[in-house]
PDB file of C-alpha atoms in Angstrom:
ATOM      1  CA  UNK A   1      41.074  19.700  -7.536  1.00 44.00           C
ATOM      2  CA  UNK A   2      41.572  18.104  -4.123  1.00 41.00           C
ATOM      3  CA  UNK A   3      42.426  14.796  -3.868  1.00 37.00           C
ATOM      4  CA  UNK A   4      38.759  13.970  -1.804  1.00 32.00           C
ATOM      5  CA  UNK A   5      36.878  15.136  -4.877  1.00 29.00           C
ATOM      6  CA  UNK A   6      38.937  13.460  -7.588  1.00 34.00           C
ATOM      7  CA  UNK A   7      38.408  10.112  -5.107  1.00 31.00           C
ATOM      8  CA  UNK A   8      34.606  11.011  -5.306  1.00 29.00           C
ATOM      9  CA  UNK A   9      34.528  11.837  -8.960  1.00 32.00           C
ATOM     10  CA  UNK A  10      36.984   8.591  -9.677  1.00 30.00           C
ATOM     11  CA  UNK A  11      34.351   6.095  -7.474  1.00 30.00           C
ATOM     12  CA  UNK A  12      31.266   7.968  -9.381  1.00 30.00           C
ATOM     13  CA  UNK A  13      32.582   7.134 -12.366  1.00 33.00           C
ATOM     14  CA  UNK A  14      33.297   3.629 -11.562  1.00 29.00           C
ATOM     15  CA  UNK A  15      29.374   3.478  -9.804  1.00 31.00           C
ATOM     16  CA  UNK A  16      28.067   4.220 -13.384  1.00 30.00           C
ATOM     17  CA  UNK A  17      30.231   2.196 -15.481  1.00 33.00           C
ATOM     18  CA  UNK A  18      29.095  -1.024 -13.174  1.00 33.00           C
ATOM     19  CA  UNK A  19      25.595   0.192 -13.556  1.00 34.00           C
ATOM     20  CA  UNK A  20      23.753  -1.954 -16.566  1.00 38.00           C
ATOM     21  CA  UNK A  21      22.463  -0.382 -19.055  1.00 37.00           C
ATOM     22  CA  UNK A  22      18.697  -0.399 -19.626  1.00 35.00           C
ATOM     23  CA  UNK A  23      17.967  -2.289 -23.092  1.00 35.00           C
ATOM     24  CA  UNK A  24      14.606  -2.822 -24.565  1.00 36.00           C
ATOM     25  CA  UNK A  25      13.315  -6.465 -25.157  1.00 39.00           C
ATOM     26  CA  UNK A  26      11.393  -7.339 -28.298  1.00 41.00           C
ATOM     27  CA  UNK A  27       8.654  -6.777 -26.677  1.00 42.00           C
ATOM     28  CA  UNK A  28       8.610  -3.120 -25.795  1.00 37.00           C
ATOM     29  CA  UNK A  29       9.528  -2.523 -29.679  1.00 39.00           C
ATOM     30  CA  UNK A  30       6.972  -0.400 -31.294  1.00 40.00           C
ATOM     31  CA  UNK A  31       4.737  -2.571 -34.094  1.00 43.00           C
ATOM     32  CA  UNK A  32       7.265  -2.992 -37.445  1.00 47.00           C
ATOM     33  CA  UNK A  33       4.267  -4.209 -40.219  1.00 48.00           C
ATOM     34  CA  UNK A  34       1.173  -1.689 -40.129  1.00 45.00           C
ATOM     35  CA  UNK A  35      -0.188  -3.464 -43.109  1.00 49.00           C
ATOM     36  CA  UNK A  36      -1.576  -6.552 -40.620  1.00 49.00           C
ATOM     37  CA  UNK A  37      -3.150  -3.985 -38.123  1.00 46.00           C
ATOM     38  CA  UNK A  38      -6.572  -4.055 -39.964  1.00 46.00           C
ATOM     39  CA  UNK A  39      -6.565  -7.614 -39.933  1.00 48.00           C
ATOM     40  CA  UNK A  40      -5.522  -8.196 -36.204  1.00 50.00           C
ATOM     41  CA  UNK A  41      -8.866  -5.526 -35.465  1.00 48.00           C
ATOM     42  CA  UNK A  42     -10.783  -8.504 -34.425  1.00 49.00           C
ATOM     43  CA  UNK A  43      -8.110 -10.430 -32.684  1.00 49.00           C
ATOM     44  CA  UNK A  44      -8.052  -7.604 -30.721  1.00 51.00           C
ATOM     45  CA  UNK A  45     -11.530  -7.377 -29.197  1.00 51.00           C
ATOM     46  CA  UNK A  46     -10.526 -11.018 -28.069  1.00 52.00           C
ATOM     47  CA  UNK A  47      -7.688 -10.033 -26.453  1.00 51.00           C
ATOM     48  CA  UNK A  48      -9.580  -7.400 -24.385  1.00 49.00           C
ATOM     49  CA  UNK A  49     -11.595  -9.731 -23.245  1.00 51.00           C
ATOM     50  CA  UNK A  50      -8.602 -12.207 -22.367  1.00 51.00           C
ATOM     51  CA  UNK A  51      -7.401  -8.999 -20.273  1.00 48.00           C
ATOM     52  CA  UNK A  52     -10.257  -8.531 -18.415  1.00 48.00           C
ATOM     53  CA  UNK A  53     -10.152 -12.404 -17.182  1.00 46.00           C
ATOM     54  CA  UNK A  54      -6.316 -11.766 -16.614  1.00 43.00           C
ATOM     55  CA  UNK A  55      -7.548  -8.987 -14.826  1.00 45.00           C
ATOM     56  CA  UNK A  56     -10.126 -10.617 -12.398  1.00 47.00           C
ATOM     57  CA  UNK A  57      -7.149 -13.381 -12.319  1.00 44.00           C
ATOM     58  CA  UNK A  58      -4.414 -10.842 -10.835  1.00 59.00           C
ATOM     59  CA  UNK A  59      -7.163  -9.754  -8.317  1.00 79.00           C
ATOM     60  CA  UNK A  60      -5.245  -9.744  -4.550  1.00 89.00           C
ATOM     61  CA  UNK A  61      -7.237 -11.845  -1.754  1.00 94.00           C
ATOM     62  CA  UNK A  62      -6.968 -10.492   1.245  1.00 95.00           C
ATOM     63  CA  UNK A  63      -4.954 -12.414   3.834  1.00 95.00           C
ATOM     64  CA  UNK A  64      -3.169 -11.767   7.209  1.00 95.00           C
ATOM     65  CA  UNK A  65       0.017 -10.459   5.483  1.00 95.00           C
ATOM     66  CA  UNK A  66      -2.281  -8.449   2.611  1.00 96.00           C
ATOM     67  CA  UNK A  67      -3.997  -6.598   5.834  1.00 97.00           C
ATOM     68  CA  UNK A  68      -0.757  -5.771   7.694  1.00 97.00           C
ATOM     69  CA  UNK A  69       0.828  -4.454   4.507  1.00 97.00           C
ATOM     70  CA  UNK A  70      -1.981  -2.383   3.335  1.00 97.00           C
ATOM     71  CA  UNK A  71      -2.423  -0.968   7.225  1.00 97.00           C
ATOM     72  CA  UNK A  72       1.100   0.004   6.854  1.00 97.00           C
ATOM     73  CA  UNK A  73       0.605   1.503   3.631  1.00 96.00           C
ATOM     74  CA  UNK A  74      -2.317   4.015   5.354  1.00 97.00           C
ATOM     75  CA  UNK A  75       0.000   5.053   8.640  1.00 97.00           C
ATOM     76  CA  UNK A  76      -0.069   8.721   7.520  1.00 97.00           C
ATOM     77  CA  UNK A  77      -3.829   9.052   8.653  1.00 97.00           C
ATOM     78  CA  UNK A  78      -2.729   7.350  11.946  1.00 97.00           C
ATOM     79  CA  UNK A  79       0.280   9.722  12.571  1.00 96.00           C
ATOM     80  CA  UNK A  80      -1.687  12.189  11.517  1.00 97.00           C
ATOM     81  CA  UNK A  81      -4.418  11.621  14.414  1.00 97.00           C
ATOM     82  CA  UNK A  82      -1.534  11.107  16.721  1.00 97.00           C
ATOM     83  CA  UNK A  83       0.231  14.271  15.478  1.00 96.00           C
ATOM     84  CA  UNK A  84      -2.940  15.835  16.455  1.00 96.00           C
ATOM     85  CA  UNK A  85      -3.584  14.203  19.629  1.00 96.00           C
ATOM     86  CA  UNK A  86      -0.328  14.868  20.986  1.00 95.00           C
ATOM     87  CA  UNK A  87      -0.400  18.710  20.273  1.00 94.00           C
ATOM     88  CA  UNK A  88      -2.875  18.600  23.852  1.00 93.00           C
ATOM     89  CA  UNK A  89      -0.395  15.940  25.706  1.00 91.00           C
ATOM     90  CA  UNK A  90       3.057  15.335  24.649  1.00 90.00           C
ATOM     91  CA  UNK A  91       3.524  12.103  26.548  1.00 92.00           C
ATOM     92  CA  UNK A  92       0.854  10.651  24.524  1.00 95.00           C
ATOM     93  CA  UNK A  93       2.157   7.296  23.891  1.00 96.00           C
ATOM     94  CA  UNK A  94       1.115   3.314  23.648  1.00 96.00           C
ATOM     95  CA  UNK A  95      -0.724   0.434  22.047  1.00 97.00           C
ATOM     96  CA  UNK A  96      -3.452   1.255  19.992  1.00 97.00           C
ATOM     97  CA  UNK A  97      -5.539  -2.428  19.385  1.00 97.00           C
ATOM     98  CA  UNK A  98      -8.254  -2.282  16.158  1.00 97.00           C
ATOM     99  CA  UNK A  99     -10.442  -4.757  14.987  1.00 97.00           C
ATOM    100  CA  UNK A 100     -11.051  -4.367  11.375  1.00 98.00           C
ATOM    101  CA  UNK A 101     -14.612  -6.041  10.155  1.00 97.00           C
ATOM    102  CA  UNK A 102     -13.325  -6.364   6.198  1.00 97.00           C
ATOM    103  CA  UNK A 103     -16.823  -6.522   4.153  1.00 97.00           C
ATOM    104  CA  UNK A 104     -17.060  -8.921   0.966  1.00 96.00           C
ATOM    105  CA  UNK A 105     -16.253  -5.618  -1.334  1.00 96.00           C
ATOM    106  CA  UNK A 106     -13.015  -4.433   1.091  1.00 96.00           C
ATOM    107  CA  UNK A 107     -14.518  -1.815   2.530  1.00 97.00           C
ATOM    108  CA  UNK A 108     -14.154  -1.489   6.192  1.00 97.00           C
ATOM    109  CA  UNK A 109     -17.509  -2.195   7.766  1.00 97.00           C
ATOM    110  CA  UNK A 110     -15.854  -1.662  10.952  1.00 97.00           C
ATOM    111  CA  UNK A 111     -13.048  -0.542  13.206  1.00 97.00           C
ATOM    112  CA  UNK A 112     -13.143  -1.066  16.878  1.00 97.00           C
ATOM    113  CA  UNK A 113     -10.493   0.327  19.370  1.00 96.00           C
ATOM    114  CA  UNK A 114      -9.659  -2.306  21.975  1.00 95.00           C
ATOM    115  CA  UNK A 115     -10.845  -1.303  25.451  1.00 93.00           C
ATOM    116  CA  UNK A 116      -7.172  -3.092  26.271  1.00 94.00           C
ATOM    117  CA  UNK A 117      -5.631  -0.604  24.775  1.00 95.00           C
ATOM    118  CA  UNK A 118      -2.875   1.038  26.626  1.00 96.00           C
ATOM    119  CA  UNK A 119      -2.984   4.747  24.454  1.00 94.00           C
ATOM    120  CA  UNK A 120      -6.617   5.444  25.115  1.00 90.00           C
ATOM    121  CA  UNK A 121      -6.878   9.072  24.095  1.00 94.00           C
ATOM    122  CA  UNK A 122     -10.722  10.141  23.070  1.00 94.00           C
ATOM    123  CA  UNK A 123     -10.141  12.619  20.495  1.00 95.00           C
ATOM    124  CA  UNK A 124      -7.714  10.414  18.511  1.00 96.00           C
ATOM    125  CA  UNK A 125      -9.868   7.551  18.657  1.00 96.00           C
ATOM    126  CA  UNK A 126     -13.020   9.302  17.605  1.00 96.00           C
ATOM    127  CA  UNK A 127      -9.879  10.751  14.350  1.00 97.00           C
ATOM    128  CA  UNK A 128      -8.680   7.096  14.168  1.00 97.00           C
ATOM    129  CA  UNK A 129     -12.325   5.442  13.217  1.00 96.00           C
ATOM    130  CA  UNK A 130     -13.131   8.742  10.881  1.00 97.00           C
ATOM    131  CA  UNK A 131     -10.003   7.509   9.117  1.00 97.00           C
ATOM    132  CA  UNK A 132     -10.427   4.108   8.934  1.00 97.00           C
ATOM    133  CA  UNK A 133     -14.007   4.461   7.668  1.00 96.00           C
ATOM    134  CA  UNK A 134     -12.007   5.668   4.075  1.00 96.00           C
ATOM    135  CA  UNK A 135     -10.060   2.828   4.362  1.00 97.00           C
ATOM    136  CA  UNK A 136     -10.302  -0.109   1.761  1.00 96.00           C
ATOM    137  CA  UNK A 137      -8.043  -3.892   1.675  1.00 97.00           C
ATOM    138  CA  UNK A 138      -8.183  -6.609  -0.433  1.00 96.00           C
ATOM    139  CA  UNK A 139     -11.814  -8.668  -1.193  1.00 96.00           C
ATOM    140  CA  UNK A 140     -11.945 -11.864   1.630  1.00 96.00           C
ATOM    141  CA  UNK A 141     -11.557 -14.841   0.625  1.00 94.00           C
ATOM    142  CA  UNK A 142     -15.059 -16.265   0.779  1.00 90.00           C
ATOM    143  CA  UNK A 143     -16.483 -12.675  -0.488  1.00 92.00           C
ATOM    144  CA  UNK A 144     -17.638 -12.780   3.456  1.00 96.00           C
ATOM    145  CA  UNK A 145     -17.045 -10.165   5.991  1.00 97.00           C
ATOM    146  CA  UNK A 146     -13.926 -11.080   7.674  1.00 96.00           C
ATOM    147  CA  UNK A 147     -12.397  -9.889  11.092  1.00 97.00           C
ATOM    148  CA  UNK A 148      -8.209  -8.965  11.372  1.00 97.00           C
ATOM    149  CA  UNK A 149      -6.379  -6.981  14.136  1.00 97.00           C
ATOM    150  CA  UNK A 150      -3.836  -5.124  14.327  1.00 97.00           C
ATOM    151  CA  UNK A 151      -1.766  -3.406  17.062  1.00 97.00           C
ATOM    152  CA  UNK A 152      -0.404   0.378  16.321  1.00 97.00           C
ATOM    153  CA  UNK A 153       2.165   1.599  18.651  1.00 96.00           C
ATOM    154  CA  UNK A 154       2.567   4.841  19.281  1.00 96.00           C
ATOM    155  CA  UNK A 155       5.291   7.355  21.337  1.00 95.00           C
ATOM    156  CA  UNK A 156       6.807  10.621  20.766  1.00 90.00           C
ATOM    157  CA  UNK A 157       9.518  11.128  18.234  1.00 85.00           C
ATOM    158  CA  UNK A 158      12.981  10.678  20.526  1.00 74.00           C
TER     159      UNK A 158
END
């Protein structure tokens, strides 16, 4: 063996010893007494119901930094518009500026390009709003439509 390897092999080894070790908690221990599961039947249908207020509990409200994170999280079907776009003209590039109407449900209600928009390309725009039609966020607030923008820049791969 070369020295490089043994070096590589030596600092491996040394990664996975100062890795923890993954141990399970109490709580991820399988159930130890079956004999009080019939009794804990009805305790049960309470705590369903406990989960479903936890549930509506842990539901996100959509906020500025909610709407830019979940716009980030759906930037495939805007690089995929662009990828398209810029088949027909390679120096496609710029600010693409869309105002998001956010209906009480999340749904998108609607999505309007910014006629200050400096990548002003038709066919990607008419992709763009066929995309952001799918597009769900967060419930408002208020459970009111409400209005957030958000600026996508856009340029060729260097």
């Amino acid at each position: 063996m070369t020295s490089t390897v043994r070096s590589l092999l030596l600092l491996l080894g040394l990664a996975l010893a100062a890795t923890p070790a993954c141990k399970k908690n109490e709580e991820s221990a399988p159930p130890t007494d079956i004999d009080d599961e019939a009794d804990d039947a009805d305790a049960d249908d309470d705590d369903a119901d406990d989960a479903d207020d936890a549930d509506d509990a842990d539901e996100e409200i959509l906020s500025q930094t909610l709407f830019e994170e979940q716009v980030q999280g759906n930037m495939d079907d805007v690089l995929d518009c662009y990828v398209q776009a810029s088949s027909e003209n390679a120096e496609l590039a710029g600010k693409v500026i869309v105002t998001f109407t956010v209906a009480g449900d999340g749904s998108v209600e609607t999505a309007e390009i910014d006629e200050s928009s400096s990548l002003n390309d038709e066919g990607m725009n008419s992709c763009l709003k066929g995309k952001f039609s799918g597009w769900t966020f967060a419930k408002p607030p208020s459970g009111e439509p409400m209005t957030l923008s958000f600026p996508f820049s856009l340029a060729p791969a260097s």
